[in-house]
């Protein structure tokens, strides 16, 4: 045993002496590069990198605070530069004055030809020159015999472009990620900070601000985020009419009719929230199935309400205000694809992505029971189902998909007769109702 131990000591001593000698630095360098490249460091770049520019830069990791701060400051500086490039009110007024001073004959038409158009371009400020392109002139040209465009249309075009750029910059300030979309919290902050700038909302109590913001934001997300991703592209917000409706509240003399029809008005928000409070009979801030059943004229079928509470987000079997807003937006806008998508999911009780004879039977039976209970005539269910399929004309016989429902342009009627006793009765008596209306109009 001692002999073996002695030999092991001698071997270790010889090995240590060998390792303490001079090393070949070139061999070490070679080994270092070999392992460095093998483990992913300093990969050799393809020669194409010298001619093809980098088109994607990953976001800095959240833990890298310096890069995050640098990116935030860079975005702020970029948006500041873009904001400075926008036309001010004085510049817009000067542009209009120059257009008025350079009208092309006959001047009573208040139009301008391309030659005078270019003269105005030479006189405007550098920030205005980008709007005076040949493409813009050709877009606004409407076959005038003198080759002119209306200065009013051109000025409105410039105003619209300035408004879009201004709105995009304003929305981008709330884009925390910098990826071109707003999350729900981002849009809530945007609208909350806009409230004091809208004269039509001056009468709102501050205690109601949170409910108003929730009401306004839900319309954006219901229609622009039907897949419920939790974010909306800024481009989609600018392309839809909702922002126009919201900014319409800047007008101090807005007629009462337009206020009532504008979802974002104080009157509309108070109406919707008032309905919610009226339905909440136990005053717990939530709606049960029986409370929601009193919505409208109280003619929604119990089967439909059961499906609503099965498919929609609830808290211990009760619906909160945000879920109620989606429900209201769907029922009040039944002709839109987004509302039909929402309602189709509820009607698809089999979860097959299509309404079958069974699905239609399931909902029609509840309607028939309500009609019988109120002493109304009962319609043959088989004939009614055949009539629905004739209205839709689905691609596959016996299966109505969401695409079929939207394409037939009668989806709102079909949904109404499936979920609402009053909607069914109105459809069945449509001819008599039209005749009575014609008599009253005489």
Short mmCIF file of C-alpha atoms in Angstrom, two decimals:
data_model
loop_
_atom_site.label_atom_id
_atom_site.label_comp_id
_atom_site.label_asym_id
_atom_site.label_seq_id
_atom_site.Cartn_x
_atom_site.Cartn_y
_atom_site.Cartn_z
CA UNK A 1 0.00 0.00 0.00
CA UNK A 2 2.85 2.45 0.91
CA UNK A 3 4.63 1.67 -2.38
CA UNK A 4 1.53 2.69 -4.37
CA UNK A 5 1.16 5.92 -2.43
CA UNK A 6 4.82 6.79 -2.98
CA UNK A 7 4.52 6.26 -6.74
CA UNK A 8 1.43 8.50 -6.87
CA UNK A 9 3.32 11.28 -5.06
CA UNK A 10 6.23 11.02 -7.49
CA UNK A 11 3.86 11.23 -10.47
CA UNK A 12 2.08 14.34 -9.13
CA UNK A 13 5.37 16.06 -8.41
CA UNK A 14 6.61 15.39 -11.95
CA UNK A 15 3.31 16.64 -13.40
CA UNK A 16 3.48 19.88 -11.39
CA UNK A 17 7.03 20.50 -12.57
CA UNK A 18 5.93 19.93 -16.17
CA UNK A 19 3.06 22.42 -15.87
CA UNK A 20 5.27 25.11 -14.32
CA UNK A 21 7.47 25.29 -17.41
CA UNK A 22 7.08 27.83 -20.27
CA UNK A 23 3.92 27.49 -22.41
CA UNK A 24 3.37 28.02 -26.08
CA UNK A 25 1.22 31.18 -26.20
CA UNK A 26 0.17 30.55 -29.79
CA UNK A 27 -1.18 27.13 -28.83
CA UNK A 28 -3.08 28.65 -25.90
CA UNK A 29 -4.53 31.35 -28.16
CA UNK A 30 -5.63 28.74 -30.66
CA UNK A 31 -7.35 26.69 -27.96
CA UNK A 32 -9.03 29.83 -26.57
CA UNK A 33 -10.42 30.83 -29.99
CA UNK A 34 -11.57 27.28 -30.65
CA UNK A 35 -13.57 27.04 -27.42
CA UNK A 36 -14.76 30.67 -27.62
CA UNK A 37 -16.26 30.10 -31.04
CA UNK A 38 -17.64 26.71 -30.02
CA UNK A 39 -19.47 28.21 -27.03
CA UNK A 40 -21.08 30.94 -29.15
CA UNK A 41 -18.84 33.95 -28.60
CA UNK A 42 -17.68 36.07 -31.54
CA UNK A 43 -19.24 33.99 -34.29
CA UNK A 44 -17.72 34.64 -37.67
CA UNK A 45 -19.85 37.06 -39.65
CA UNK A 46 -20.99 36.20 -43.12
CA UNK A 47 -19.39 38.42 -45.83
CA UNK A 48 -22.90 39.63 -46.81
CA UNK A 49 -23.01 41.70 -43.60
CA UNK A 50 -20.69 44.24 -45.19
CA UNK A 51 -23.26 45.04 -47.91
CA UNK A 52 -26.67 44.20 -46.33
CA UNK A 53 -27.67 46.64 -43.55
CA UNK A 54 -29.09 45.41 -40.26
CA UNK A 55 -32.89 45.72 -40.40
CA UNK A 56 -33.77 44.33 -36.98
CA UNK A 57 -32.39 45.25 -33.58
CA UNK A 58 -33.76 43.30 -30.61
CA UNK A 59 -35.11 45.26 -27.65
CA UNK A 60 -32.69 45.64 -24.75
CA UNK A 61 -33.37 43.27 -21.85
CA UNK A 62 -35.41 44.67 -18.96
CA UNK A 63 -32.53 44.27 -16.52
CA UNK A 64 -30.27 46.47 -18.64
CA UNK A 65 -31.40 49.80 -17.17
CA UNK A 66 -28.86 51.89 -19.08
CA UNK A 67 -29.95 50.66 -22.51
CA UNK A 68 -33.61 50.95 -21.50
CA UNK A 69 -33.09 54.55 -20.42
CA UNK A 70 -31.12 55.32 -23.60
CA UNK A 71 -33.94 53.91 -25.73
CA UNK A 72 -36.55 55.89 -23.80
CA UNK A 73 -34.61 59.16 -24.19
CA UNK A 74 -34.00 58.48 -27.89
CA UNK A 75 -37.73 57.95 -28.50
CA UNK A 76 -38.56 61.13 -26.60
CA UNK A 77 -36.04 63.13 -28.66
CA UNK A 78 -37.40 61.61 -31.89
CA UNK A 79 -41.01 62.50 -30.99
CA UNK A 80 -39.93 66.01 -30.00
CA UNK A 81 -38.32 66.52 -33.41
CA UNK A 82 -41.44 65.22 -35.15
CA UNK A 83 -43.63 67.50 -33.06
CA UNK A 84 -41.47 70.52 -33.91
CA UNK A 85 -41.91 69.74 -37.62
CA UNK A 86 -45.71 70.11 -37.39
CA UNK A 87 -47.36 73.23 -38.79
CA UNK A 88 -48.47 75.79 -36.23
CA UNK A 89 -51.78 77.67 -36.47
CA UNK A 90 -50.00 80.79 -37.74
CA UNK A 91 -48.32 78.79 -40.50
CA UNK A 92 -51.63 77.22 -41.52
CA UNK A 93 -53.26 80.63 -41.69
CA UNK A 94 -50.38 81.96 -43.79
CA UNK A 95 -50.73 78.97 -46.12
CA UNK A 96 -54.43 79.71 -46.60
CA UNK A 97 -53.67 83.39 -47.28
CA UNK A 98 -51.08 82.46 -49.94
CA UNK A 99 -53.53 80.10 -51.62
CA UNK A 100 -56.15 82.87 -51.67
CA UNK A 101 -53.63 85.31 -53.17
CA UNK A 102 -52.66 82.93 -55.99
CA UNK A 103 -56.01 81.77 -57.31
CA UNK A 104 -56.10 80.72 -60.96
CA UNK A 105 -58.73 82.29 -63.24
CA UNK A 106 -61.65 82.27 -63.13
CA UNK A 107 -60.95 83.22 -59.49
CA UNK A 108 -64.59 83.05 -58.35
CA UNK A 109 -64.21 79.24 -58.33
CA UNK A 110 -61.45 79.54 -55.68
CA UNK A 111 -59.27 77.00 -57.49
CA UNK A 112 -55.59 76.83 -58.39
CA UNK A 113 -53.72 75.24 -61.31
CA UNK A 114 -50.44 73.37 -61.08
CA UNK A 115 -48.30 76.34 -62.16
CA UNK A 116 -49.70 78.60 -59.44
CA UNK A 117 -49.56 75.66 -57.06
CA UNK A 118 -45.78 75.54 -57.54
CA UNK A 119 -45.55 79.32 -57.06
CA UNK A 120 -47.19 78.96 -53.65
CA UNK A 121 -44.77 76.14 -52.83
CA UNK A 122 -41.83 78.51 -53.39
CA UNK A 123 -43.32 81.04 -50.95
CA UNK A 124 -44.32 78.77 -48.05
CA UNK A 125 -42.12 77.79 -45.10
CA UNK A 126 -39.83 74.74 -45.42
CA UNK A 127 -42.20 72.70 -43.23
CA UNK A 128 -45.03 73.26 -45.76
CA UNK A 129 -43.13 72.27 -48.88
CA UNK A 130 -43.59 68.51 -48.39
CA UNK A 131 -47.35 68.89 -48.85
CA UNK A 132 -46.92 70.43 -52.32
CA UNK A 133 -46.20 67.32 -54.34
CA UNK A 134 -47.38 66.39 -57.82
CA UNK A 135 -48.97 63.25 -56.34
CA UNK A 136 -51.08 65.32 -53.93
CA UNK A 137 -52.21 67.59 -56.76
CA UNK A 138 -53.21 64.61 -58.93
CA UNK A 139 -55.15 63.02 -56.06
CA UNK A 140 -57.21 66.18 -55.56
CA UNK A 141 -57.71 66.86 -59.27
CA UNK A 142 -61.33 66.24 -60.37
CA UNK A 143 -61.24 66.76 -64.14
CA UNK A 144 -61.56 70.53 -63.99
CA UNK A 145 -61.47 71.89 -67.60
CA UNK A 146 -58.81 74.41 -66.55
CA UNK A 147 -56.64 71.81 -64.83
CA UNK A 148 -57.22 73.18 -61.33
CA UNK A 149 -57.92 71.87 -57.85
CA UNK A 150 -60.04 73.50 -55.14
CA UNK A 151 -57.91 75.32 -52.59
CA UNK A 152 -60.40 74.41 -49.85
CA UNK A 153 -59.89 70.69 -50.55
CA UNK A 154 -56.12 71.10 -50.55
CA UNK A 155 -56.19 73.06 -47.30
CA UNK A 156 -58.42 70.42 -45.68
CA UNK A 157 -55.99 67.76 -46.90
CA UNK A 158 -53.10 69.57 -45.20
CA UNK A 159 -55.15 70.04 -42.03
CA UNK A 160 -56.02 66.35 -41.97
CA UNK A 161 -52.39 65.34 -42.43
CA UNK A 162 -51.29 67.65 -39.63
CA UNK A 163 -54.03 66.27 -37.36
CA UNK A 164 -53.01 62.67 -38.10
CA UNK A 165 -49.35 63.40 -37.41
CA UNK A 166 -50.22 65.27 -34.24
CA UNK A 167 -52.48 62.43 -33.05
CA UNK A 168 -49.87 59.81 -33.86
CA UNK A 169 -47.22 61.67 -31.87
CA UNK A 170 -49.67 62.12 -28.98
CA UNK A 171 -50.53 58.41 -28.92
CA UNK A 172 -46.88 57.38 -29.32
CA UNK A 173 -46.01 59.22 -26.10
CA UNK A 174 -48.08 56.57 -24.29
CA UNK A 175 -46.54 53.65 -26.18
CA UNK A 176 -44.35 52.36 -23.36
CA UNK A 177 -42.87 49.50 -25.38
CA UNK A 178 -42.20 51.66 -28.44
CA UNK A 179 -43.50 48.93 -30.74
CA UNK A 180 -46.39 50.89 -32.27
CA UNK A 181 -49.27 49.64 -30.13
CA UNK A 182 -51.08 50.64 -26.96
CA UNK A 183 -52.07 48.35 -24.13
CA UNK A 184 -55.31 48.91 -22.24
CA UNK A 185 -53.55 50.79 -19.42
CA UNK A 186 -51.74 53.01 -21.97
CA UNK A 187 -54.99 54.01 -23.68
CA UNK A 188 -56.65 54.60 -20.31
CA UNK A 189 -53.89 57.07 -19.38
CA UNK A 190 -54.22 58.80 -22.76
CA UNK A 191 -57.98 59.35 -22.39
CA UNK A 192 -57.75 60.26 -18.69
CA UNK A 193 -55.28 63.05 -19.43
CA UNK A 194 -57.41 64.22 -22.37
CA UNK A 195 -60.60 64.74 -20.30
CA UNK A 196 -59.69 68.26 -19.05
CA UNK A 197 -59.11 69.40 -22.67
CA UNK A 198 -62.62 68.44 -23.85
CA UNK A 199 -65.23 71.14 -23.13
CA UNK A 200 -68.12 68.68 -23.48
CA UNK A 201 -66.79 66.72 -20.48
CA UNK A 202 -66.42 69.69 -18.13
CA UNK A 203 -69.51 68.70 -16.17
CA UNK A 204 -68.20 65.23 -15.25
CA UNK A 205 -67.46 64.65 -11.59
CA UNK A 206 -63.90 63.48 -10.90
CA UNK A 207 -65.33 60.48 -9.07
CA UNK A 208 -66.83 59.36 -12.40
CA UNK A 209 -63.57 59.68 -14.38
CA UNK A 210 -62.56 56.03 -13.90
CA UNK A 211 -65.95 54.80 -15.15
CA UNK A 212 -65.86 57.20 -18.09
CA UNK A 213 -62.37 56.06 -19.08
CA UNK A 214 -63.42 52.41 -18.82
CA UNK A 215 -66.49 53.10 -20.98
CA UNK A 216 -64.45 54.91 -23.64
CA UNK A 217 -61.58 52.41 -23.74
CA UNK A 218 -63.90 49.40 -24.10
CA UNK A 219 -65.20 50.66 -27.44
CA UNK A 220 -61.67 50.86 -28.82
CA UNK A 221 -60.78 47.38 -27.63
CA UNK A 222 -64.10 45.76 -28.52
CA UNK A 223 -63.85 46.80 -32.17
CA UNK A 224 -60.09 47.02 -32.73
CA UNK A 225 -58.99 44.00 -30.68
CA UNK A 226 -61.58 41.30 -31.41
CA UNK A 227 -59.03 38.53 -30.72
CA UNK A 228 -58.51 39.94 -27.20
CA UNK A 229 -54.72 40.28 -27.45
CA UNK A 230 -54.78 43.17 -24.98
CA UNK A 231 -53.19 45.69 -27.34
CA UNK A 232 -54.17 47.84 -30.33
CA UNK A 233 -51.99 49.18 -33.11
CA UNK A 234 -51.71 52.96 -33.12
CA UNK A 235 -52.22 52.81 -36.87
CA UNK A 236 -55.61 51.10 -36.36
CA UNK A 237 -56.66 53.79 -33.86
CA UNK A 238 -55.83 56.50 -36.39
CA UNK A 239 -57.62 54.72 -39.25
CA UNK A 240 -60.92 54.23 -37.42
CA UNK A 241 -63.44 56.98 -36.70
CA UNK A 242 -63.42 56.58 -32.91
CA UNK A 243 -60.71 59.16 -32.32
CA UNK A 244 -62.66 61.64 -34.46
CA UNK A 245 -65.74 61.03 -32.30
CA UNK A 246 -63.73 61.52 -29.13
CA UNK A 247 -62.13 64.75 -30.36
CA UNK A 248 -65.54 65.98 -31.52
CA UNK A 249 -66.14 66.73 -27.85
CA UNK A 250 -63.80 69.72 -28.24
CA UNK A 251 -66.68 71.60 -29.89
CA UNK A 252 -68.41 73.77 -27.32
CA UNK A 253 -71.72 74.07 -29.20
CA UNK A 254 -72.18 70.37 -29.99
CA UNK A 255 -75.92 69.69 -30.64
CA UNK A 256 -77.75 67.45 -28.20
CA UNK A 257 -78.56 64.90 -30.93
CA UNK A 258 -74.88 64.42 -31.76
CA UNK A 259 -74.02 64.11 -28.09
CA UNK A 260 -76.61 61.36 -27.63
CA UNK A 261 -75.31 59.43 -30.65
CA UNK A 262 -71.65 59.81 -29.64
CA UNK A 263 -70.52 56.92 -27.43
CA UNK A 264 -67.79 59.10 -25.89
CA UNK A 265 -70.05 61.96 -24.81
CA UNK A 266 -70.84 62.53 -21.13
CA UNK A 267 -74.54 61.93 -21.81
CA UNK A 268 -73.86 58.54 -23.41
CA UNK A 269 -71.44 57.41 -20.70
CA UNK A 270 -73.86 58.42 -17.95
CA UNK A 271 -76.70 56.63 -19.76
CA UNK A 272 -74.77 53.36 -20.00
CA UNK A 273 -73.52 53.51 -16.42
CA UNK A 274 -76.99 54.50 -15.21
CA UNK A 275 -78.47 51.43 -16.89
CA UNK A 276 -75.86 49.27 -15.16
CA UNK A 277 -76.72 50.74 -11.74
CA UNK A 278 -80.45 50.27 -12.42
CA UNK A 279 -79.93 46.58 -13.23
CA UNK A 280 -77.81 46.08 -10.11
CA UNK A 281 -80.74 45.68 -7.73
CA UNK A 282 -78.68 44.24 -4.84
CA UNK A 283 -76.14 47.11 -5.16
CA UNK A 284 -73.07 44.86 -4.96
CA UNK A 285 -71.46 46.41 -8.06
CA UNK A 286 -71.96 43.23 -10.13
CA UNK A 287 -74.75 41.77 -12.24
CA UNK A 288 -76.20 38.31 -11.76
CA UNK A 289 -77.98 36.42 -14.52
CA UNK A 290 -81.40 37.42 -13.20
CA UNK A 291 -80.35 41.08 -13.00
CA UNK A 292 -78.97 41.07 -16.56
CA UNK A 293 -82.23 39.46 -17.70
CA UNK A 294 -83.96 42.78 -17.02
CA UNK A 295 -81.84 44.51 -19.69
CA UNK A 296 -83.83 46.42 -22.30
CA UNK A 297 -87.39 45.20 -22.41
CA UNK A 298 -86.48 42.02 -20.53
CA UNK A 299 -87.11 39.78 -23.55
CA UNK A 300 -83.70 38.09 -23.85
CA UNK A 301 -84.17 34.34 -23.44
CA UNK A 302 -82.85 32.53 -20.38
CA UNK A 303 -80.97 30.08 -22.62
CA UNK A 304 -79.05 32.95 -24.22
CA UNK A 305 -78.27 34.48 -20.82
CA UNK A 306 -77.01 31.09 -19.61
CA UNK A 307 -74.60 31.00 -22.55
CA UNK A 308 -73.48 34.58 -21.88
CA UNK A 309 -72.42 33.67 -18.34
CA UNK A 310 -70.75 30.50 -19.61
CA UNK A 311 -68.64 32.22 -22.26
CA UNK A 312 -67.93 35.66 -20.79
CA UNK A 313 -65.60 36.52 -17.95
CA UNK A 314 -67.47 36.50 -14.64
CA UNK A 315 -66.52 36.68 -10.98
CA UNK A 316 -68.20 34.02 -8.87
CA UNK A 317 -71.00 33.87 -11.43
CA UNK A 318 -71.54 37.62 -11.69
CA UNK A 319 -70.64 40.14 -14.40
CA UNK A 320 -68.59 43.28 -13.79
CA UNK A 321 -68.94 46.64 -15.57
CA UNK A 322 -66.21 45.95 -18.14
CA UNK A 323 -67.81 42.68 -19.25
CA UNK A 324 -71.19 44.42 -19.31
CA UNK A 325 -69.80 47.06 -21.69
CA UNK A 326 -68.74 44.35 -24.16
CA UNK A 327 -72.22 42.88 -23.89
CA UNK A 328 -73.86 46.27 -24.57
CA UNK A 329 -71.56 47.07 -27.49
CA UNK A 330 -72.38 43.73 -29.09
CA UNK A 331 -76.16 44.10 -28.75
CA UNK A 332 -76.22 47.75 -29.86
CA UNK A 333 -74.01 47.10 -32.92
CA UNK A 334 -75.29 43.73 -34.16
CA UNK A 335 -74.57 44.51 -37.81
CA UNK A 336 -70.81 44.84 -37.27
CA UNK A 337 -68.45 41.86 -37.74
CA UNK A 338 -67.01 42.34 -34.24
CA UNK A 339 -70.45 42.14 -32.61
CA UNK A 340 -71.38 39.11 -34.71
CA UNK A 341 -68.12 37.43 -33.67
CA UNK A 342 -68.92 38.07 -30.01
CA UNK A 343 -72.49 36.76 -30.34
CA UNK A 344 -71.51 33.84 -32.59
CA UNK A 345 -69.23 32.49 -29.86
CA UNK A 346 -72.21 32.49 -27.49
CA UNK A 347 -74.56 30.88 -30.03
CA UNK A 348 -72.03 28.14 -30.87
CA UNK A 349 -73.14 26.00 -27.94
CA UNK A 350 -71.49 22.86 -29.37
CA UNK A 351 -68.11 24.56 -29.75
CA UNK A 352 -67.75 23.38 -33.34
CA UNK A 353 -67.15 26.77 -34.95
CA UNK A 354 -70.53 26.52 -36.72
CA UNK A 355 -74.24 26.79 -35.98
CA UNK A 356 -75.96 23.50 -36.74
CA UNK A 357 -79.60 22.38 -36.71
CA UNK A 358 -79.09 21.40 -33.08
CA UNK A 359 -77.81 24.90 -32.16
CA UNK A 360 -80.71 26.63 -33.89
CA UNK A 361 -83.18 24.22 -32.29
CA UNK A 362 -81.65 24.88 -28.88
CA UNK A 363 -82.19 28.64 -29.04
CA UNK A 364 -85.49 28.60 -30.97
CA UNK A 365 -87.04 26.29 -28.41
CA UNK A 366 -86.45 28.90 -25.67
CA UNK A 367 -88.08 31.57 -27.85
CA UNK A 368 -91.06 29.33 -28.55
CA UNK A 369 -91.53 28.63 -24.84
CA UNK A 370 -91.60 32.36 -24.07
CA UNK A 371 -94.12 32.99 -26.86
CA UNK A 372 -96.37 30.20 -25.59
CA UNK A 373 -96.15 31.59 -22.06
CA UNK A 374 -97.41 34.95 -23.34
CA UNK A 375 -100.21 33.37 -25.39
CA UNK A 376 -98.59 34.04 -28.79
CA UNK A 377 -98.89 31.74 -31.81
CA UNK A 378 -96.08 29.21 -32.11
CA UNK A 379 -94.28 28.89 -35.44
CA UNK A 380 -93.24 25.52 -36.84
CA UNK A 381 -89.60 25.14 -35.81
CA UNK A 382 -88.57 23.08 -38.83
CA UNK A 383 -89.84 25.74 -41.25
CA UNK A 384 -88.09 28.43 -39.25
CA UNK A 385 -84.73 26.64 -39.32
CA UNK A 386 -85.03 26.08 -43.09
CA UNK A 387 -85.79 29.80 -43.49
CA UNK A 388 -82.60 30.70 -41.58
CA UNK A 389 -80.47 28.46 -43.80
CA UNK A 390 -82.10 30.01 -46.88
CA UNK A 391 -81.24 33.49 -45.60
CA UNK A 392 -77.59 32.61 -44.95
CA UNK A 393 -76.89 30.19 -47.83
CA UNK A 394 -73.86 28.67 -46.07
CA UNK A 395 -70.94 27.14 -47.96
CA UNK A 396 -71.56 23.79 -46.26
CA UNK A 397 -75.11 22.55 -45.96
CA UNK A 398 -76.37 22.43 -42.39
CA UNK A 399 -73.44 24.43 -40.95
CA UNK A 400 -73.43 28.22 -40.57
CA UNK A 401 -69.96 29.60 -39.87
CA UNK A 402 -69.09 33.10 -38.69
CA UNK A 403 -67.89 33.86 -42.21
CA UNK A 404 -71.29 32.79 -43.60
CA UNK A 405 -73.12 34.92 -41.04
CA UNK A 406 -71.13 38.05 -41.87
CA UNK A 407 -71.25 37.50 -45.65
CA UNK A 408 -75.03 37.12 -45.84
CA UNK A 409 -75.52 40.70 -44.48
CA UNK A 410 -78.48 39.49 -42.42
CA UNK A 411 -76.55 38.32 -39.38
CA UNK A 412 -78.15 40.91 -37.12
CA UNK A 413 -81.65 39.66 -38.00
CA UNK A 414 -80.70 36.01 -37.45
CA UNK A 415 -79.07 36.76 -34.11
CA UNK A 416 -82.10 38.79 -32.97
CA UNK A 417 -84.61 36.03 -33.70
CA UNK A 418 -82.41 33.51 -31.86
CA UNK A 419 -81.83 35.41 -28.62
CA UNK A 420 -84.63 37.95 -28.22
CA UNK A 421 -88.36 37.21 -28.04
CA UNK A 422 -89.15 40.75 -29.09
CA UNK A 423 -86.72 40.46 -32.03
CA UNK A 424 -88.38 37.21 -33.11
CA UNK A 425 -91.88 38.70 -32.87
CA UNK A 426 -90.81 41.76 -34.86
CA UNK A 427 -89.37 39.55 -37.60
CA UNK A 428 -92.44 37.35 -37.80
CA UNK A 429 -94.78 40.37 -37.99
CA UNK A 430 -92.56 42.53 -40.22
CA UNK A 431 -95.09 42.75 -43.06
CA UNK A 432 -97.91 43.85 -40.79
CA UNK A 433 -95.62 46.40 -39.11
CA UNK A 434 -94.58 47.86 -42.47
CA UNK A 435 -98.20 48.11 -43.60
CA UNK A 436 -99.19 49.86 -40.36
CA UNK A 437 -96.28 52.30 -40.74
CA UNK A 438 -97.32 53.13 -44.31
CA UNK A 439 -100.88 53.85 -43.16
CA UNK A 440 -99.58 56.18 -40.42
CA UNK A 441 -97.38 58.03 -42.91
CA UNK A 442 -100.27 58.83 -45.23
#
